[in-house]
Coordinates of C-alpha atoms in Angstrom, one line a residue:
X296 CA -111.0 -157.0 4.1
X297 CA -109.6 -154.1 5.1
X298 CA -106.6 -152.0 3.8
X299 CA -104.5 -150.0 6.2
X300 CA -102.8 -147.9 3.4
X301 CA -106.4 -147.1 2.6
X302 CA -107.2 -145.8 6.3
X303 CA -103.7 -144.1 6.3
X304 CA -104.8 -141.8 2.9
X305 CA -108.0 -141.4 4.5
X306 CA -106.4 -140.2 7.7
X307 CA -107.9 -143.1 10.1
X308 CA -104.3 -144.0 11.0
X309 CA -101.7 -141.8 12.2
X310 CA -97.8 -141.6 11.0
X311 CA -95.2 -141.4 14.0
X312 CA -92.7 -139.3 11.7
X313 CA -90.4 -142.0 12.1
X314 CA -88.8 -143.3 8.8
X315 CA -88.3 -147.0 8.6
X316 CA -84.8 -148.7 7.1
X317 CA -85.7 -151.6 4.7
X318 CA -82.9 -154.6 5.9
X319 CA -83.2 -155.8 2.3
X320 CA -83.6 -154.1 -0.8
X321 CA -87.1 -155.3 -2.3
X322 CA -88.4 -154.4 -5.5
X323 CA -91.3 -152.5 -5.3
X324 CA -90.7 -150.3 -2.1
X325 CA -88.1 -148.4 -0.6
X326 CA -87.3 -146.7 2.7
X327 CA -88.5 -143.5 1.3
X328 CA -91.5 -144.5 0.3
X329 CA -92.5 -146.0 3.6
X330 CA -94.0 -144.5 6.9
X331 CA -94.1 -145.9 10.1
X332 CA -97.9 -145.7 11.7
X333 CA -100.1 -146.1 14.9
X334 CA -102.2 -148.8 14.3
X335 CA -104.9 -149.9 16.6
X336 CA -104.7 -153.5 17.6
X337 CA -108.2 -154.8 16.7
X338 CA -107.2 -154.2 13.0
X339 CA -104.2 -156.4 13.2
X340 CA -104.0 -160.4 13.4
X341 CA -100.4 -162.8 13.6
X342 CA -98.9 -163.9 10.6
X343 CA -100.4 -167.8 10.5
X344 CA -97.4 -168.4 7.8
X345 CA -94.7 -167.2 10.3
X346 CA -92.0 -170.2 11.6
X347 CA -92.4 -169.9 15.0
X348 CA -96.1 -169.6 15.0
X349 CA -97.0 -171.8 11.8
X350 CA -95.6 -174.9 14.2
X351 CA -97.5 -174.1 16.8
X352 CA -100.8 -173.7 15.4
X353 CA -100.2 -176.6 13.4
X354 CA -102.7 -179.2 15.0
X355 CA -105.2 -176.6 14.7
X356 CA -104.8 -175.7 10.9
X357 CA -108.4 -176.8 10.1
X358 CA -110.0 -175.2 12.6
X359 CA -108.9 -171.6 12.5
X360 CA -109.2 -168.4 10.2
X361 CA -106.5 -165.6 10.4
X362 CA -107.9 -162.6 11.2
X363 CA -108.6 -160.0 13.4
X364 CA -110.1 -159.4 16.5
X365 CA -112.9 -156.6 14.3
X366 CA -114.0 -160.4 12.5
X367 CA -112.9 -162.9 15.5
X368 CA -111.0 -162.3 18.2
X369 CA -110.3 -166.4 18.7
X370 CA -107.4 -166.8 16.7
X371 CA -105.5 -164.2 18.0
X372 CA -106.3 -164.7 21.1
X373 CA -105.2 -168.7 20.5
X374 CA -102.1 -167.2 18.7
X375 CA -101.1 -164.9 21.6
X376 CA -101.7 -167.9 24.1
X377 CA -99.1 -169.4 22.1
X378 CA -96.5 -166.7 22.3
X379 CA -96.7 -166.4 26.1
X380 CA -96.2 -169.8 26.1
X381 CA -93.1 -170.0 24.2
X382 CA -91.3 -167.5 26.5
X383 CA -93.5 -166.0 29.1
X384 CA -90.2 -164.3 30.8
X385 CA -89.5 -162.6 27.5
X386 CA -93.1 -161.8 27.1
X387 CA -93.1 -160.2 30.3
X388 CA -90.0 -158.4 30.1
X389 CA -91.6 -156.7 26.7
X390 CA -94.4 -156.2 28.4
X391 CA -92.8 -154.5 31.5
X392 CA -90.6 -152.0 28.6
X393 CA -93.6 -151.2 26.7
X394 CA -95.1 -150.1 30.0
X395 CA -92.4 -147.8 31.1
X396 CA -91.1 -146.1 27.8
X397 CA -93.7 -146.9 25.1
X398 CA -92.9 -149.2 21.7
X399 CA -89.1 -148.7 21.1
X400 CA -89.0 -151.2 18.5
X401 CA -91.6 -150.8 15.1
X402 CA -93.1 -153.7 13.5
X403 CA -94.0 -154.7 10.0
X404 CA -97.1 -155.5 8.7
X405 CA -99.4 -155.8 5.6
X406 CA -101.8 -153.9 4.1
X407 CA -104.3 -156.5 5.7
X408 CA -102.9 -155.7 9.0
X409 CA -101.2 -159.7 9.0
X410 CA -98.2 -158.9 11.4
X411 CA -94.8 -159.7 9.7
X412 CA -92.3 -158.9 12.4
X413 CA -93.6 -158.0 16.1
X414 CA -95.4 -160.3 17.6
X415 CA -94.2 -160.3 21.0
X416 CA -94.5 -156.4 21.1
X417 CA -98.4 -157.1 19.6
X418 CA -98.7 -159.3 22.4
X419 CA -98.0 -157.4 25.3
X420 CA -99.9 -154.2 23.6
X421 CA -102.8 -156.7 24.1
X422 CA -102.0 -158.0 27.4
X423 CA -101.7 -154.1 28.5
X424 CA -104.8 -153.3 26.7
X425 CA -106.7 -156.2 28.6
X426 CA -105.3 -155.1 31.7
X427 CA -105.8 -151.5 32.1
X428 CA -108.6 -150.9 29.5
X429 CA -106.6 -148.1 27.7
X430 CA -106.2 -147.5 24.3
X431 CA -103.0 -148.5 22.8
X432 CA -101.3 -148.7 19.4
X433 CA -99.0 -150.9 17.2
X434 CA -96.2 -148.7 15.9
X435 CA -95.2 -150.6 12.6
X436 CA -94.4 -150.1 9.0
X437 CA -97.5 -151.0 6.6
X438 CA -95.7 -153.0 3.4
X439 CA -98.0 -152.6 -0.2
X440 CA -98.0 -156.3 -0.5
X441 CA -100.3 -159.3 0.3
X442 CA -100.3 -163.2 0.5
X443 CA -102.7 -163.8 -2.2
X444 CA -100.2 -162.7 -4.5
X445 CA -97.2 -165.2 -5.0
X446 CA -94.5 -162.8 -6.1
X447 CA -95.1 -160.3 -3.4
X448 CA -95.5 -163.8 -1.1
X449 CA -91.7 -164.2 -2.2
X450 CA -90.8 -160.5 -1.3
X451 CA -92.7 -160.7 2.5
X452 CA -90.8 -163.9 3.0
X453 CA -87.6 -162.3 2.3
X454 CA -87.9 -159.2 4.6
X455 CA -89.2 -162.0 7.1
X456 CA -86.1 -163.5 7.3
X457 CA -84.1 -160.4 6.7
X458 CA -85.8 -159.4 9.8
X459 CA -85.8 -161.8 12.6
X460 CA -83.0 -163.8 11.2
X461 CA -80.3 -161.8 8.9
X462 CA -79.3 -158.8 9.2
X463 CA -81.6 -157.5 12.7
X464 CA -79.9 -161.0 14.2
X465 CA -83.1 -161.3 16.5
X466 CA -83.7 -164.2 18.8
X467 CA -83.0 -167.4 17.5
X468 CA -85.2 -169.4 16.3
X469 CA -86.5 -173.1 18.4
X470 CA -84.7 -175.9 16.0
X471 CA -87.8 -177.6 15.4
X472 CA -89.8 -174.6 14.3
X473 CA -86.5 -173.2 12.2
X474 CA -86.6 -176.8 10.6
X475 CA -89.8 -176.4 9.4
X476 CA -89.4 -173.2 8.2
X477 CA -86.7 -173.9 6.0
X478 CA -88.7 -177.4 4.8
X479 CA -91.7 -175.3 3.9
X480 CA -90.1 -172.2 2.3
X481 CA -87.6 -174.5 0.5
X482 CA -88.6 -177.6 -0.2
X483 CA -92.8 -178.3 0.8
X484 CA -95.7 -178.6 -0.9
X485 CA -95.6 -175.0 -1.9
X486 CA -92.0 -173.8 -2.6
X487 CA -91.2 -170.0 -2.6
X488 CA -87.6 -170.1 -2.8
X489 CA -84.4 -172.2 -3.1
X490 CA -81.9 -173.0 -0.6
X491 CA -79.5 -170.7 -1.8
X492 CA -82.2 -168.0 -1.6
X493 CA -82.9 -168.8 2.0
X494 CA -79.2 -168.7 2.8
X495 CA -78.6 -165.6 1.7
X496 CA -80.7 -163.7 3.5
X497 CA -80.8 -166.1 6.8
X498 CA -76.6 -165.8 6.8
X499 CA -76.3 -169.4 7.0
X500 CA -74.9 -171.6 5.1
X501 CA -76.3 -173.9 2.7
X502 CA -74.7 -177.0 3.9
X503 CA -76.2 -176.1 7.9
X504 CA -79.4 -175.3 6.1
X505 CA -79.5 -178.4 4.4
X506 CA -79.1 -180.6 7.8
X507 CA -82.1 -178.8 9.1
X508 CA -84.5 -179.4 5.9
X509 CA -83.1 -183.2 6.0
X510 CA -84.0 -183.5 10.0
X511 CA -87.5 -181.8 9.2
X512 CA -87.9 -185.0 6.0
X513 CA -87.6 -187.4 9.1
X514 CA -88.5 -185.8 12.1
X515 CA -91.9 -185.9 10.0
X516 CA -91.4 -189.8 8.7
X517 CA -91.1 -190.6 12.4
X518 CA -94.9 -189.1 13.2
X519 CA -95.5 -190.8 10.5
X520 CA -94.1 -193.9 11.4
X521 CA -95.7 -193.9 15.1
X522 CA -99.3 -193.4 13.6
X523 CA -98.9 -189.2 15.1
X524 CA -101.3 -187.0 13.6
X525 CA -98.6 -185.3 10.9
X526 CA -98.3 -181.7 13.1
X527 CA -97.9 -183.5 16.3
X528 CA -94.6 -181.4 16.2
X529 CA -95.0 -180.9 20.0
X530 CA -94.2 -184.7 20.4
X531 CA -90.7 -183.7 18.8
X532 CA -89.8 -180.6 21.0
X533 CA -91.4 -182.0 24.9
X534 CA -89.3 -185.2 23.7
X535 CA -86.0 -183.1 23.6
X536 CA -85.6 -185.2 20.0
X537 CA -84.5 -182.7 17.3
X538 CA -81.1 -183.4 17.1
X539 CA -81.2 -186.7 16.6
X540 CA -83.2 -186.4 13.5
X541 CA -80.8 -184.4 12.1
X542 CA -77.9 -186.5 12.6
X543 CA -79.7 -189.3 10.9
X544 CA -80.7 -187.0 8.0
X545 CA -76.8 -186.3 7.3
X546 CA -76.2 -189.7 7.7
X547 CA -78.8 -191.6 5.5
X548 CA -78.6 -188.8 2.6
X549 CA -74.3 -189.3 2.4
X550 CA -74.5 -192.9 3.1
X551 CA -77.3 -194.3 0.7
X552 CA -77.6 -193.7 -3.3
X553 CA -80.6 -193.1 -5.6
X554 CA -80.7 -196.7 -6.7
X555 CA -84.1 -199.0 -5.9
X556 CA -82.0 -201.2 -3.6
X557 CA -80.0 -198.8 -2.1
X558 CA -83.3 -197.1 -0.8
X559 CA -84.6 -200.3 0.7
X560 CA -82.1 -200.5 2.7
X561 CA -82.0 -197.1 3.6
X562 CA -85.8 -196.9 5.3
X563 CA -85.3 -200.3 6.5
X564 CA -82.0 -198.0 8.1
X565 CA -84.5 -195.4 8.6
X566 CA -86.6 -197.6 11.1
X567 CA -84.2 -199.2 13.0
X568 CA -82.8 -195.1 13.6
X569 CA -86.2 -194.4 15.3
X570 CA -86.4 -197.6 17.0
X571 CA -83.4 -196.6 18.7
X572 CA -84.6 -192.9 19.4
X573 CA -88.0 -194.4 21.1
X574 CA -85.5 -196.8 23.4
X575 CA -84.2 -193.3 24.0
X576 CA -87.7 -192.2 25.4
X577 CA -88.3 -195.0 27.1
X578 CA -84.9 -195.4 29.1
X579 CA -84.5 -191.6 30.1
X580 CA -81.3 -190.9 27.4
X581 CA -81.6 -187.0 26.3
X582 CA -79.0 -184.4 24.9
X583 CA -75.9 -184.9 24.0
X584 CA -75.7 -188.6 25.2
X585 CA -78.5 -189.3 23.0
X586 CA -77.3 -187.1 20.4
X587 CA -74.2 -189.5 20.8
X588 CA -75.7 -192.8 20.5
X589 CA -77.4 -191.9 17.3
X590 CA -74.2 -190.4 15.9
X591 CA -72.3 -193.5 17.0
X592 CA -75.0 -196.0 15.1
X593 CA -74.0 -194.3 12.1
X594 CA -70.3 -194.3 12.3
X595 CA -69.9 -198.0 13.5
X596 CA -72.9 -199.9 12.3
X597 CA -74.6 -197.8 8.9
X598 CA -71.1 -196.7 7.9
X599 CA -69.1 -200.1 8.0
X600 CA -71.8 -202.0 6.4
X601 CA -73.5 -203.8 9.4
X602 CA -76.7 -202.0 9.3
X603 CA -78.0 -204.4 6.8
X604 CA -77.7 -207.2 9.5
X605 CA -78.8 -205.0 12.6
X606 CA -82.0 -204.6 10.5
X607 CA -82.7 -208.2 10.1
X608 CA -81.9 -208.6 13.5
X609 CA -84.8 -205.8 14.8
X610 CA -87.2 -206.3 12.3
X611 CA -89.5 -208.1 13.7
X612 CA -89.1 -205.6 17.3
X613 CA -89.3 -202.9 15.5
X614 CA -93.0 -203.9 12.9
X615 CA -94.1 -204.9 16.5
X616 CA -93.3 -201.4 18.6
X617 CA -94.9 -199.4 15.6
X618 CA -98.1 -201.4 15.1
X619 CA -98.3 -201.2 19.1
X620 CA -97.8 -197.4 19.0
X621 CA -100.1 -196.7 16.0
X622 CA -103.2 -199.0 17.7
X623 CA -102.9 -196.8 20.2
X624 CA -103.6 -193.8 18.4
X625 CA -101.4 -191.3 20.3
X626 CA -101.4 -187.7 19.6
X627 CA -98.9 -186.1 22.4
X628 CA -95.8 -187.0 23.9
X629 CA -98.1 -188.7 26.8
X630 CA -99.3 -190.5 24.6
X631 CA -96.8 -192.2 23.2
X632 CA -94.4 -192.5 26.7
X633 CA -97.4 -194.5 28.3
X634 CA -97.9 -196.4 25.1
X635 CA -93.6 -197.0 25.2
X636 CA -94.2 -198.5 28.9
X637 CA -96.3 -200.9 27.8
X638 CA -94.2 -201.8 25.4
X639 CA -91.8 -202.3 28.0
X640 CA -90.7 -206.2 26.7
X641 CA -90.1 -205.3 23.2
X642 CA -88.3 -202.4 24.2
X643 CA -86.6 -204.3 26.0
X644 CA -85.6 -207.0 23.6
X645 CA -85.0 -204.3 21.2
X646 CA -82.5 -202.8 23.6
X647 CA -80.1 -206.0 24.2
X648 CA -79.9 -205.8 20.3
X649 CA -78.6 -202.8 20.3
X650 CA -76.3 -202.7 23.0
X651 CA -75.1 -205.9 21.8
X652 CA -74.2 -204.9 18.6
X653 CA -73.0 -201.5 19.8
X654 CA -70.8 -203.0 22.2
X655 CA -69.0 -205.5 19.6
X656 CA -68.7 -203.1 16.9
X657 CA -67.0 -200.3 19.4
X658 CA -64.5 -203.6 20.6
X659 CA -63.8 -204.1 17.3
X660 CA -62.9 -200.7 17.1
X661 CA -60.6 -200.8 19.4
X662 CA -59.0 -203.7 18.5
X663 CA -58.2 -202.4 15.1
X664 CA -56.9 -198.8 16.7
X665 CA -54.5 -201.3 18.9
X666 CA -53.3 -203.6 16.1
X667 CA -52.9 -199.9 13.5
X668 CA -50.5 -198.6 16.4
X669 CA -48.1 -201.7 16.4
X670 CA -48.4 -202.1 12.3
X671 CA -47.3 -197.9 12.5
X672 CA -44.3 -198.6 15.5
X673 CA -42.9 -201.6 13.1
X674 CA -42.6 -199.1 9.8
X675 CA -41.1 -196.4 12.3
X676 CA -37.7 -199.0 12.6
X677 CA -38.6 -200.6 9.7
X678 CA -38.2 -197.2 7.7
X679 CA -35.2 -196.7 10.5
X680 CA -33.4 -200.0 9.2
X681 CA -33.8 -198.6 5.9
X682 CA -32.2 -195.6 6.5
X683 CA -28.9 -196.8 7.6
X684 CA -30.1 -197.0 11.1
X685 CA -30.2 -192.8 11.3
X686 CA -33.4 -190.9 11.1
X687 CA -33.3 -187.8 8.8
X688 CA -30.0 -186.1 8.1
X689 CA -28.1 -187.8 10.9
X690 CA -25.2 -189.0 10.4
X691 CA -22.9 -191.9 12.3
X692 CA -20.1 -188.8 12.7
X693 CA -22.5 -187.4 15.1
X694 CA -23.3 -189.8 17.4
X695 CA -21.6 -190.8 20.1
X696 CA -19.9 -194.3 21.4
X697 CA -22.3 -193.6 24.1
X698 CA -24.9 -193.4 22.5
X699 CA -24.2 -196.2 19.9
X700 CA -23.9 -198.4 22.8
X701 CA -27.4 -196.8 24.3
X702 CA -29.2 -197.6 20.9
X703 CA -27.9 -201.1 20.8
X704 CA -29.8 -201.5 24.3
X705 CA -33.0 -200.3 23.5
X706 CA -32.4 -202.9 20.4
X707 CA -31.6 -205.8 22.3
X708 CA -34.8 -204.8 24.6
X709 CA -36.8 -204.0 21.8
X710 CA -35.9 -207.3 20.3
X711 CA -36.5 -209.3 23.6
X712 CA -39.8 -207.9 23.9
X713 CA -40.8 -208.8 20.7
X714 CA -40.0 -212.6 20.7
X715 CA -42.0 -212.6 23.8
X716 CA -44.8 -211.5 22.5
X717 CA -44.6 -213.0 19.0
X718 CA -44.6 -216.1 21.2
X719 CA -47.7 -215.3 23.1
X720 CA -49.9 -214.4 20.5
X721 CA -48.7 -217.8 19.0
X722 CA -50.1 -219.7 21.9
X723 CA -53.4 -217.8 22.3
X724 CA -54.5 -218.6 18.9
X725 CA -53.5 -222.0 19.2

């Protein structure tokens, strides 16, 4: 493995005279101790542990080695694939800069040449390289640290995040791979810090960081549930989906507890949420309608208390539609909407269940909003009545004959109106 600080003391690597600003204060380094160098490209490979990337080389994880292109050009030539990919218009604005006035922006790296920050610039150094044959270099700071060791792994995450999401305020992150960022850093397999850590130096908050981590718990429960191999994350983003997962997140963690039945009823909950997200997929709903109809489920079937009977209702729809979808062994979002057409009839089925249900509940709704607005007109001249017949500090020397006799109408209509209808509703539930 090689070490750039090595190269640089041996004077194989060049220093630009620039002087890098550390975002962050780190222990262990400081702006004056670091230079920033010209690196050539074949010593550098991306950051497999970066959010944006880590997502989408996800389905490949067993197949590929960070490194670089002196061991094996492959991965980061499937890496940069990747990042053209993910925005080829920004990629080829970069490139087009890069072309015209040279690197204006420096990277960071490790002492292994893994890039930290940069990877777009990397990318179009490449592209530039393949093009015209020239030499070219990577102008980036080289940081003393490595990810074998877990402390420094704690300090390179930090000035990760400093970098592309605190304090340089970069370009935002896709949900799906922020989500899974913050699920991995925070709350994985292998957690390197705590939410309030990550909040800190992201600038969010811990509440907004806390929807994401609980959409990334299901948005992964659902590949699991539809038999997807577990990075299929792809089947999440093509799908338009993210949202929704995190509405149900904040909704099953506020409106279940920790006790045995309680969770039950919250998976069972769970399942009939994604049941209602692959009707989404199947019927064309995306955005904010289908953020909507998620959000709705919660307020006026899990949060009243009728999910437990919605459940019971879809059950059997719902055992059937995943069985279906895991037979079929899907691994893309193809996959699973040709799969979701021929489930067309318990879709279906599933459907008038839910619109049924939806439909009554949002009735009721109203009903109850209609019936609270009469209950809050009678305390208005019941409170009135109370009062002397004067609201506030009125008083009778104030008012008018006029207007006495103009109150007594409204009265007298008020009171006609009322027998009416106390009459009507009398004969309709008769």
């Amino acid at each position: 493995m090689i070490s750039l600080i090595k190269l640089a003391r041996e004077g194989k690597i060049e220093k630009t005279g620039a002087k890098p600003k550390l975002p962050i204060k780190v222990e262990g380094v400081s702006s004056e101790t670091l230079d920033v160098y010209r690196i050539p490209l074949e010593y550098l490979y991306y950051n497999d542990k970066n959010g944006r990337i880590s997502t989408g080389i996800a389905e490949y994880e067993n197949q590929l080695n960070p490194t670089s292109d002196l061991v094996d050009p492959s991965y980061n030539n499937l890496v940069a694939k990747i990042i053209e990919n993910i925005n080829p218009i920004a990629l080829k604005r970069t490139q087009k800069s890069i072309e015209h006035a040279g690197q204006q922006v420096y990277g960071w790296i490790l002492d292994d040449g893994r890039v930290i920050d940069g990877n777009r610039r990397l990318t179009a150094l490449r592209n530039i390289h393949a093009k015209s044959g020239r030499t070219v270099y990577f102008e980036a700071v080289v940081l003393p640290f490595s990810y074998n060791n877990d402390s420094e792994r704690v300090k390179i995450k930090q000035l990760e995040l400093a970098i592309q999401m605190g304090v340089e305020e970069r370009e935002g992150y896709d949900s799906v791979d922020l989500a899974l960022d913050i699920y991995r850093t925070t709350y994985g397999e292998n957690p390197i810090m705590t939410l309030a850590d990550y909040a800190n130096i992201s600038h969010m908050t811990k509440g907004k960081l806390e929807d994401y981590r609980n959409g990334a718990i299901y948005m992964k429960k659902f590949l699991e549930f539809i038999g997807a191999p577990k990075t299929s994350y792809s089947i999440i983003k093509e799908s338009k989906t993210w949202t929704q997962f995190q509405v149900i997140g904040k909704t099953l963690s506020t409106e279940f507890s920790n006790d045995p039945e309680s969770q039950v009823r919250k998976n069972e909950t769970m399942e009939s949420f994604f049941g209602i997200i692959l009707h989404q997929m199947h019927v064309g709903v995306v955005g904010n309608t289908a953020r909507n109809q998620i959000r709705d489920f919660g307020k006026y079937i899990v949060k009243t208390g009728g999910s437990v009977e919605f459940n019971e209702r879809v059950q059997d729809d719902i055992e059937d539609l995943a069985e279906a979808i895991q037979d079929a062994e899907i691994v893309d979002y193809a996959d699973l909407s040709k799969e979701l057409t021929n489930q067309t009839e318990v879709i279906a089925e599933f459907g008038d269940i839910y619109n049924t249900y939806m439909q009554d509940a949002k009735n009721g709704e109203s009903v109850e909003k209609f019936i609270k607005s009469i209950r809050d007109n009678v305390k208005v001249f019941q409170d009135l009545n109370e009062r002397n017949g004067l609201s506030g500090n009125l008083r009778y020397s104030e008012v008018s004959t006029k207007q006495l006799k103009e109150l007594q109408r409204y009265m007298r209509d008020l009171n006609i109106a009322s027998k009416e209808l106390f009459e009507k509703y009398g004969k309709e539930y008769q």
